[in-house]
N, CA, C and O atoms as a DFTB+ gen file, in Angstrom:
448 C
 N C O
     1  1      32.131      62.607     101.994
     2  2      32.733      62.857     100.776
     3  2      33.720      64.077     101.055
     4  3      33.274      65.067     101.635
     5  1      35.015      64.027     100.664
     6  2      35.936      65.055     100.852
     7  2      36.041      65.985      99.699
     8  3      36.127      65.510      98.567
     9  1      36.041      67.342      99.897
    10  2      36.140      68.234      98.864
    11  2      37.488      68.107      98.210
    12  3      38.490      67.764      98.837
    13  1      37.480      68.399      96.917
    14  2      38.763      68.315      96.156
    15  2      39.571      69.536      96.636
    16  3      39.013      70.566      97.014
    17  1      40.925      69.378      96.606
    18  2      41.765      70.488      96.903
    19  2      41.628      71.513      95.795
    20  3      41.390      71.154      94.642
    21  1      41.786      72.877      96.156
    22  2      41.855      73.915      95.210
    23  2      43.089      73.828      94.325
    24  3      44.004      73.082      94.675
    25  1      43.178      74.513      93.238
    26  2      44.279      74.607      92.380
    27  2      45.449      75.217      93.240
    28  3      46.601      74.801      93.112
    29  1      45.111      76.213      94.117
    30  2      46.180      76.729      94.810
    31  2      46.654      75.873      95.991
    32  3      47.809      76.003      96.396
    33  1      45.822      75.020      96.548
    34  2      46.319      74.002      97.486
    35  2      47.354      73.090      96.900
    36  3      48.408      72.781      97.456
    37  1      46.952      72.694      95.734
    38  2      47.877      71.837      94.907
    39  2      49.196      72.473      94.627
    40  3      50.250      71.837      94.636
    41  1      49.104      73.727      94.383
    42  2      50.428      74.443      94.145
    43  2      51.211      74.583      95.408
    44  3      52.435      74.453      95.403
    45  1      50.508      74.855      96.523
    46  2      51.200      74.983      97.827
    47  2      51.751      73.638      98.275
    48  3      52.800      73.576      98.916
    49  1      51.017      72.514      97.926
    50  2      51.638      71.160      98.188
    51  2      52.639      70.750      97.271
    52  3      53.185      69.666      97.478
    53  1      52.996      71.487      96.215
    54  2      53.979      71.180      95.193
    55  2      53.520      70.133      94.269
    56  3      54.362      69.543      93.591
    57  1      52.229      69.830      94.168
    58  2      51.753      68.935      93.301
    59  2      51.662      69.449      91.811
    60  3      51.677      68.695      90.839
    61  1      51.565      70.867      91.748
    62  2      51.559      71.401      90.504
    63  2      52.674      72.438      90.498
    64  3      52.794      73.234      91.429
    65  1      53.532      72.426      89.391
    66  2      54.625      73.452      89.395
    67  2      54.112      74.939      89.269
    68  3      53.073      75.205      88.664
    69  1      54.854      75.835      89.840
    70  2      54.662      77.182      89.731
    71  2      55.820      77.993      89.898
    72  3      56.792      77.567      90.522
    73  1      55.793      79.198      89.358
    74  2      56.993      80.135      89.694
    75  2      56.704      80.902      90.918
    76  3      56.076      81.961      90.883
    77  1      57.183      80.345      92.061
    78  2      57.035      80.940      93.325
    79  2      58.041      82.193      93.519
    80  3      59.252      82.120      93.307
    81  1      57.415      83.256      93.917
    82  2      58.304      84.488      94.229
    83  2      58.386      84.840      95.608
    84  3      59.249      85.633      95.984
    85  1      57.501      84.284      96.463
    86  2      57.611      84.527      97.854
    87  2      56.866      83.402      98.666
    88  3      55.843      82.856      98.253
    89  1      57.404      83.148      99.711
    90  2      56.712      82.158     100.595
    91  2      57.066      82.327     102.060
    92  3      58.236      82.552     102.370
    93  1      56.138      82.232     102.952
    94  2      56.412      82.122     104.413
    95  2      55.415      81.105     104.994
    96  3      54.791      80.376     104.223
    97  1      55.248      81.032     106.270
    98  2      54.410      80.060     106.877
    99  2      52.988      80.166     106.577
   100  3      52.273      79.172     106.702
   101  1      52.503      81.311     106.182
   102  2      51.131      81.679     106.006
   103  2      50.713      81.918     104.596
   104  3      49.551      81.744     104.229
   105  1      51.714      82.338     103.773
   106  2      51.274      82.778     102.371
   107  2      52.318      82.279     101.380
   108  3      53.470      81.987     101.704
   109  1      51.841      82.209     100.192
   110  2      52.728      81.951      98.998
   111  2      52.322      82.994      97.929
   112  3      51.156      83.382      97.851
   113  1      53.331      83.458      97.081
   114  2      53.050      84.300      95.964
   115  2      53.675      83.640      94.739
   116  3      54.787      83.112      94.770
   117  1      52.981      83.694      93.777
   118  2      53.347      83.064      92.493
   119  2      53.061      84.041      91.297
   120  3      52.302      85.007      91.382
   121  1      53.736      83.689      90.211
   122  2      53.480      84.504      88.926
   123  2      52.161      83.862      88.347
   124  3      51.968      82.647      88.309
   125  1      51.318      84.773      87.922
   126  2      50.051      84.341      87.136
   127  2      50.393      83.621      85.896
   128  3      51.311      84.108      85.237
   129  1      49.818      82.539      85.454
   130  2      50.122      81.885      84.316
   131  2      49.486      82.708      83.066
   132  3      49.971      82.589      81.941
   133  1      48.463      83.480      83.307
   134  2      47.903      84.210      82.259
   135  2      47.913      85.695      82.535
   136  3      46.854      86.304      82.684
   137  1      49.146      86.318      82.609
   138  2      49.165      87.676      82.973
   139  2      48.504      88.653      82.309
   140  3      48.492      88.648      81.079
   141  1      47.837      89.667      83.072
   142  2      47.146      90.782      82.563
   143  2      47.998      92.045      82.625
   144  3      47.541      93.126      82.253
   145  1      49.110      91.921      83.048
   146  2      50.125      93.091      83.110
   147  2      51.472      92.590      82.972
   148  3      51.685      91.387      83.119
   149  1      52.394      93.394      82.705
   150  2      53.871      92.937      82.582
   151  2      54.360      92.270      83.922
   152  3      55.221      91.393      83.854
   153  1      53.867      92.636      85.078
   154  2      54.077      91.935      86.317
   155  2      52.712      91.586      86.761
   156  3      51.850      92.450      86.924
   157  1      52.508      90.319      86.960
   158  2      51.145      89.809      87.460
   159  2      51.433      88.621      88.440
   160  3      51.701      87.483      88.054
   161  1      51.350      89.000      89.714
   162  2      51.528      88.003      90.745
   163  2      50.259      87.702      91.566
   164  3      49.319      88.497      91.558
   165  1      50.231      86.591      92.253
   166  2      49.099      86.254      93.116
   167  2      49.512      85.913      94.499
   168  3      50.251      84.942      94.660
   169  1      49.089      86.649      95.563
   170  2      49.375      86.421      96.830
   171  2      48.184      85.529      97.437
   172  3      47.026      85.947      97.468
   173  1      48.536      84.358      97.880
   174  2      47.626      83.303      98.330
   175  2      47.887      82.832      99.742
   176  3      48.974      82.382     100.103
   177  1      46.754      82.971     100.574
   178  2      46.881      82.474     101.905
   179  2      46.951      80.910     101.889
   180  3      46.277      80.243     101.103
   181  1      47.766      80.393     102.760
   182  2      47.687      78.874     102.886
   183  2      46.617      78.366     103.648
   184  3      46.309      77.179     103.536
   185  1      45.944      79.212     104.500
   186  2      44.630      78.902     105.021
   187  2      43.509      79.100     104.062
   188  3      43.343      80.246     103.644
   189  1      42.731      78.175     103.657
   190  2      41.745      78.336     102.572
   191  2      40.450      78.942     103.146
   192  3      39.869      78.478     104.127
   193  1      40.051      80.024     102.446
   194  2      38.772      80.574     102.341
   195  2      38.430      80.724     100.833
   196  3      39.288      80.991      99.991
   197  1      37.256      80.555     100.583
   198  2      36.804      80.574      99.188
   199  2      36.818      82.049      98.562
   200  3      37.230      82.313      97.433
   201  1      36.323      82.925      99.442
   202  2      36.287      84.283      99.081
   203  2      36.876      85.214     100.110
   204  3      36.889      84.891     101.298
   205  1      37.383      86.409      99.666
   206  2      38.001      87.267     100.694
   207  2      37.006      87.734     101.808
   208  3      37.392      87.997     102.947
   209  1      35.730      87.818     101.418
   210  2      34.734      88.235     102.368
   211  2      34.404      87.278     103.381
   212  3      33.641      87.602     104.291
   213  1      34.950      86.022     103.308
   214  2      34.782      84.995     104.329
   215  2      35.896      85.251     105.451
   216  3      35.866      84.643     106.521
   217  1      36.773      86.090     105.169
   218  2      37.860      86.406     106.330
   219  2      37.159      87.371     107.225
   220  3      36.844      88.482     106.798
   221  1      36.908      87.010     108.409
   222  2      36.237      87.831     109.405
   223  2      37.180      88.457     110.525
   224  3      36.894      89.445     111.201
   225  1      38.263      87.768     110.599
   226  2      39.307      88.353     111.577
   227  2      40.125      89.415     111.015
   228  3      40.801      89.272     109.996
   229  1      40.051      90.489     111.703
   230  2      40.796      91.700     111.174
   231  2      42.277      91.626     111.090
   232  3      42.920      92.261     110.254
   233  1      42.824      90.805     112.009
   234  2      44.233      90.648     111.933
   235  2      44.575      89.742     110.849
   236  3      45.663      89.897     110.294
   237  1      43.758      88.780     110.460
   238  2      44.150      87.889     109.389
   239  2      43.939      88.737     108.053
   240  3      44.746      88.613     107.131
   241  1      42.902      89.556     107.961
   242  2      42.672      90.317     106.735
   243  2      43.881      91.404     106.543
   244  3      44.332      91.700     105.437
   245  1      44.319      91.933     107.731
   246  2      45.391      92.901     107.609
   247  2      46.686      92.218     107.209
   248  3      47.472      92.800     106.462
   249  1      46.939      90.989     107.687
   250  2      48.118      90.311     107.335
   251  2      48.088      89.989     105.821
   252  3      49.118      90.149     105.166
   253  1      47.028      89.571     105.276
   254  2      46.838      89.328     103.876
   255  2      47.368      90.603     103.052
   256  3      48.243      90.526     102.189
   257  1      46.752      91.723     103.418
   258  2      47.120      93.023     102.629
   259  2      48.502      93.450     102.909
   260  3      49.188      93.955     102.021
   261  1      48.981      93.251     104.221
   262  2      50.449      93.696     104.432
   263  2      51.256      92.842     103.673
   264  3      52.248      93.325     103.127
   265  1      50.962      91.495     103.530
   266  2      51.818      90.613     102.728
   267  2      51.888      90.935     101.252
   268  3      52.926      90.893     100.592
   269  1      50.630      91.277     100.768
   270  2      50.458      91.636      99.251
   271  2      51.295      92.907      99.044
   272  3      52.045      92.985      98.071
   273  1      51.184      93.904      99.936
   274  2      52.016      95.095      99.741
   275  2      53.615      94.827      99.760
   276  3      54.368      95.341      98.932
   277  1      54.042      93.982     100.778
   278  2      55.398      93.603     100.883
   279  2      55.872      92.896      99.499
   280  3      56.931      93.235      98.971
   281  1      55.101      91.975      98.983
   282  2      55.527      91.312      97.821
   283  2      55.398      92.267      96.722
   284  3      56.305      92.189      95.894
   285  1      54.465      93.183      96.499
   286  2      54.401      94.098      95.414
   287  2      55.560      95.018      95.486
   288  3      56.107      95.338      94.431
   289  1      56.016      95.500      96.670
   290  2      57.126      96.337      96.693
   291  2      58.449      95.720      96.455
   292  3      59.443      96.421      96.269
   293  1      58.493      94.371      96.455
   294  2      59.624      93.641      96.108
   295  2      59.879      93.642      94.568
   296  3      61.016      93.478      94.125
   297  1      58.832      93.823      93.789
   298  2      58.775      93.681      92.430
   299  2      58.545      95.003      91.664
   300  3      58.818      95.041      90.465
   301  1      58.080      96.036      92.271
   302  2      57.699      97.212      91.451
   303  2      57.531      98.506      92.457
   304  3      57.104      98.317      93.596
   305  1      57.830      99.633      92.067
   306  2      57.628     100.774      92.875
   307  2      56.137     101.262      92.940
   308  3      55.664     101.834      93.922
   309  1      55.444     100.974      91.780
   310  2      53.993     101.280      91.625
   311  2      53.367     100.092      91.167
   312  3      53.853      99.337      90.326
   313  1      52.082      99.919      91.842
   314  2      51.344      98.647      91.591
   315  2      49.908      98.781      91.778
   316  3      49.444      99.830      92.224
   317  1      49.193      97.820      91.478
   318  2      47.715      97.745      91.634
   319  2      47.431      96.456      92.406
   320  3      47.860      95.394      91.956
   321  1      46.700      96.494      93.595
   322  2      46.293      95.326      94.208
   323  2      44.786      95.107      93.851
   324  3      44.027      96.076      93.832
   325  1      44.369      93.912      93.581
   326  2      43.028      93.612      93.192
   327  2      42.585      92.285      93.698
   328  3      43.348      91.319      93.703
   329  1      41.298      92.225      94.144
   330  2      40.701      91.031      94.503
   331  2      39.284      90.921      93.868
   332  3      38.413      91.785      93.960
   333  1      39.179      89.751      93.218
   334  2      37.908      89.426      92.610
   335  2      37.062      88.630      93.710
   336  3      37.661      87.752      94.331
   337  1      35.864      88.843      93.967
   338  2      35.089      88.251      94.968
   339  2      33.857      87.664      94.408
   340  3      32.928      88.417      94.120
   341  1      33.755      86.316      94.215
   342  2      32.691      85.683      93.634
   343  2      32.661      85.613      92.099
   344  3      33.347      86.373      91.415
   345  1      31.889      84.726      91.604
   346  2      31.782      84.470      90.168
   347  2      31.404      85.874      89.434
   348  3      32.042      86.281      88.464
   349  1      30.372      86.526      89.962
   350  2      29.951      87.795      89.400
   351  2      31.002      88.899      89.463
   352  3      30.899      89.901      88.756
   353  1      31.974      88.720      90.277
   354  2      33.080      89.657      90.452
   355  2      34.285      89.314      89.732
   356  3      35.289      90.015      89.853
   357  1      34.263      88.212      88.936
   358  2      35.320      87.822      88.144
   359  2      36.261      86.815      88.846
   360  3      37.388      86.646      88.381
   361  1      35.885      86.190      89.858
   362  2      36.761      85.226      90.527
   363  2      36.553      83.912      89.789
   364  3      35.454      83.491      89.426
   365  1      37.687      83.328      89.611
   366  2      37.718      82.053      88.812
   367  2      38.193      80.890      89.685
   368  3      37.658      79.786      89.582
   369  1      39.224      81.130      90.570
   370  2      39.618      80.157      91.425
   371  2      39.131      80.519      92.883
   372  3      39.461      81.567      93.439
   373  1      38.333      79.582      93.440
   374  2      37.640      79.950      94.721
   375  2      38.513      79.550      95.909
   376  3      38.176      78.605      96.623
   377  1      39.622      80.244      96.134
   378  2      40.505      80.162      97.058
   379  2      41.087      81.598      97.218
   380  3      41.835      82.008      96.330
   381  1      40.818      82.342      98.218
   382  2      41.178      83.728      98.360
   383  2      42.529      84.032      97.838
   384  3      43.469      83.279      98.093
   385  1      42.681      85.162      97.078
   386  2      44.000      85.550      96.596
   387  2      43.978      86.972      96.224
   388  3      42.894      87.453      95.894
   389  1      44.996      87.685      96.235
   390  2      45.257      89.051      95.822
   391  2      46.100      89.108      94.620
   392  3      47.208      88.576      94.544
   393  1      45.541      89.761      93.705
   394  2      46.379      90.031      92.349
   395  2      47.273      91.278      92.557
   396  3      46.796      92.322      93.000
   397  1      48.549      91.150      92.235
   398  2      49.428      92.301      92.113
   399  2      49.628      92.554      90.620
   400  3      50.103      91.689      89.884
   401  1      49.264      93.724      90.204
   402  2      49.458      94.087      88.745
   403  2      50.514      95.265      88.655
   404  3      50.396      96.202      89.445
   405  1      51.443      95.259      87.813
   406  2      52.392      96.310      87.702
   407  2      53.268      96.255      86.446
   408  3      53.138      95.340      85.633
   409  1      54.066      97.137      86.310
   410  2      55.023      97.116      85.249
   411  2      54.697      97.770      83.945
   412  3      55.377      97.575      82.938
   413  1      53.558      98.614      83.980
   414  2      53.143      99.347      82.758
   415  2      54.162     100.392      82.567
   416  3      54.675     100.916      83.556
   417  1      54.517     100.760      81.291
   418  2      55.435     101.861      81.036
   419  2      54.853     103.281      81.256
   420  3      55.506     104.199      81.752
   421  1      53.531     103.379      80.832
   422  2      52.806     104.600      81.017
   423  2      51.721     104.385      82.060
   424  3      51.914     104.690      83.237
   425  1      50.596     103.869      81.634
   426  2      49.499     103.576      82.587
   427  2      48.721     102.411      82.064
   428  3      48.772     102.134      80.865
   429  1      47.976     101.689      82.936
   430  2      47.185     100.484      82.442
   431  2      46.112     101.118      81.425
   432  3      45.797     102.307      81.477
   433  1      45.599     100.234      80.523
   434  2      44.632     100.578      79.608
   435  2      43.246     100.726      80.248
   436  3      42.430     101.432      79.656
   437  1      42.912     100.156      81.354
   438  2      41.663     100.285      81.993
   439  2      41.795     100.285      83.604
   440  3      42.876     100.060      84.147
   441  1      40.778     100.518      84.226
   442  2      40.747     100.467      85.676
   443  2      40.482      99.050      86.208
   444  3      40.311      98.942      87.422
   445  1      40.435      98.083      85.529
   446  2      40.051      96.663      85.840
   447  2      41.135      95.781      85.670
   448  3      40.991      94.577      85.884
C-alpha cells in the first residue's frame, strides 16, 4: 500500500493551486491560506520528512533555515520563524515546513 501524498507534495506537483513566492530545486515557499499575521509564508522542503526533528543531517537542517531566512528577508525587514513539531506542538500538515510571520505595525499580540 502506497502512502498518500501530503498536501504540500500535491502543491509541489502543481495538483493544488497555491500562491508560490519562492522556488528552487530543494524548496518551495507559499503564502499560508489561513494567515496568522499580515505576512504568513511557509517554506517547504521538497524532500519529505514528517517532522523537523526527523532531519538529522546538519547541512540539510542548515539549508532549510538559510532558505527560510532568505525568503523572509525578501518580504520583510523583521520577521518570526516558527516550526510546529508534532500534533502536541501544533503541527497540522505532517510534512516539515517553516512558518514566516511578519508585517505587524507594532508587535504581535502573543509569542506564539
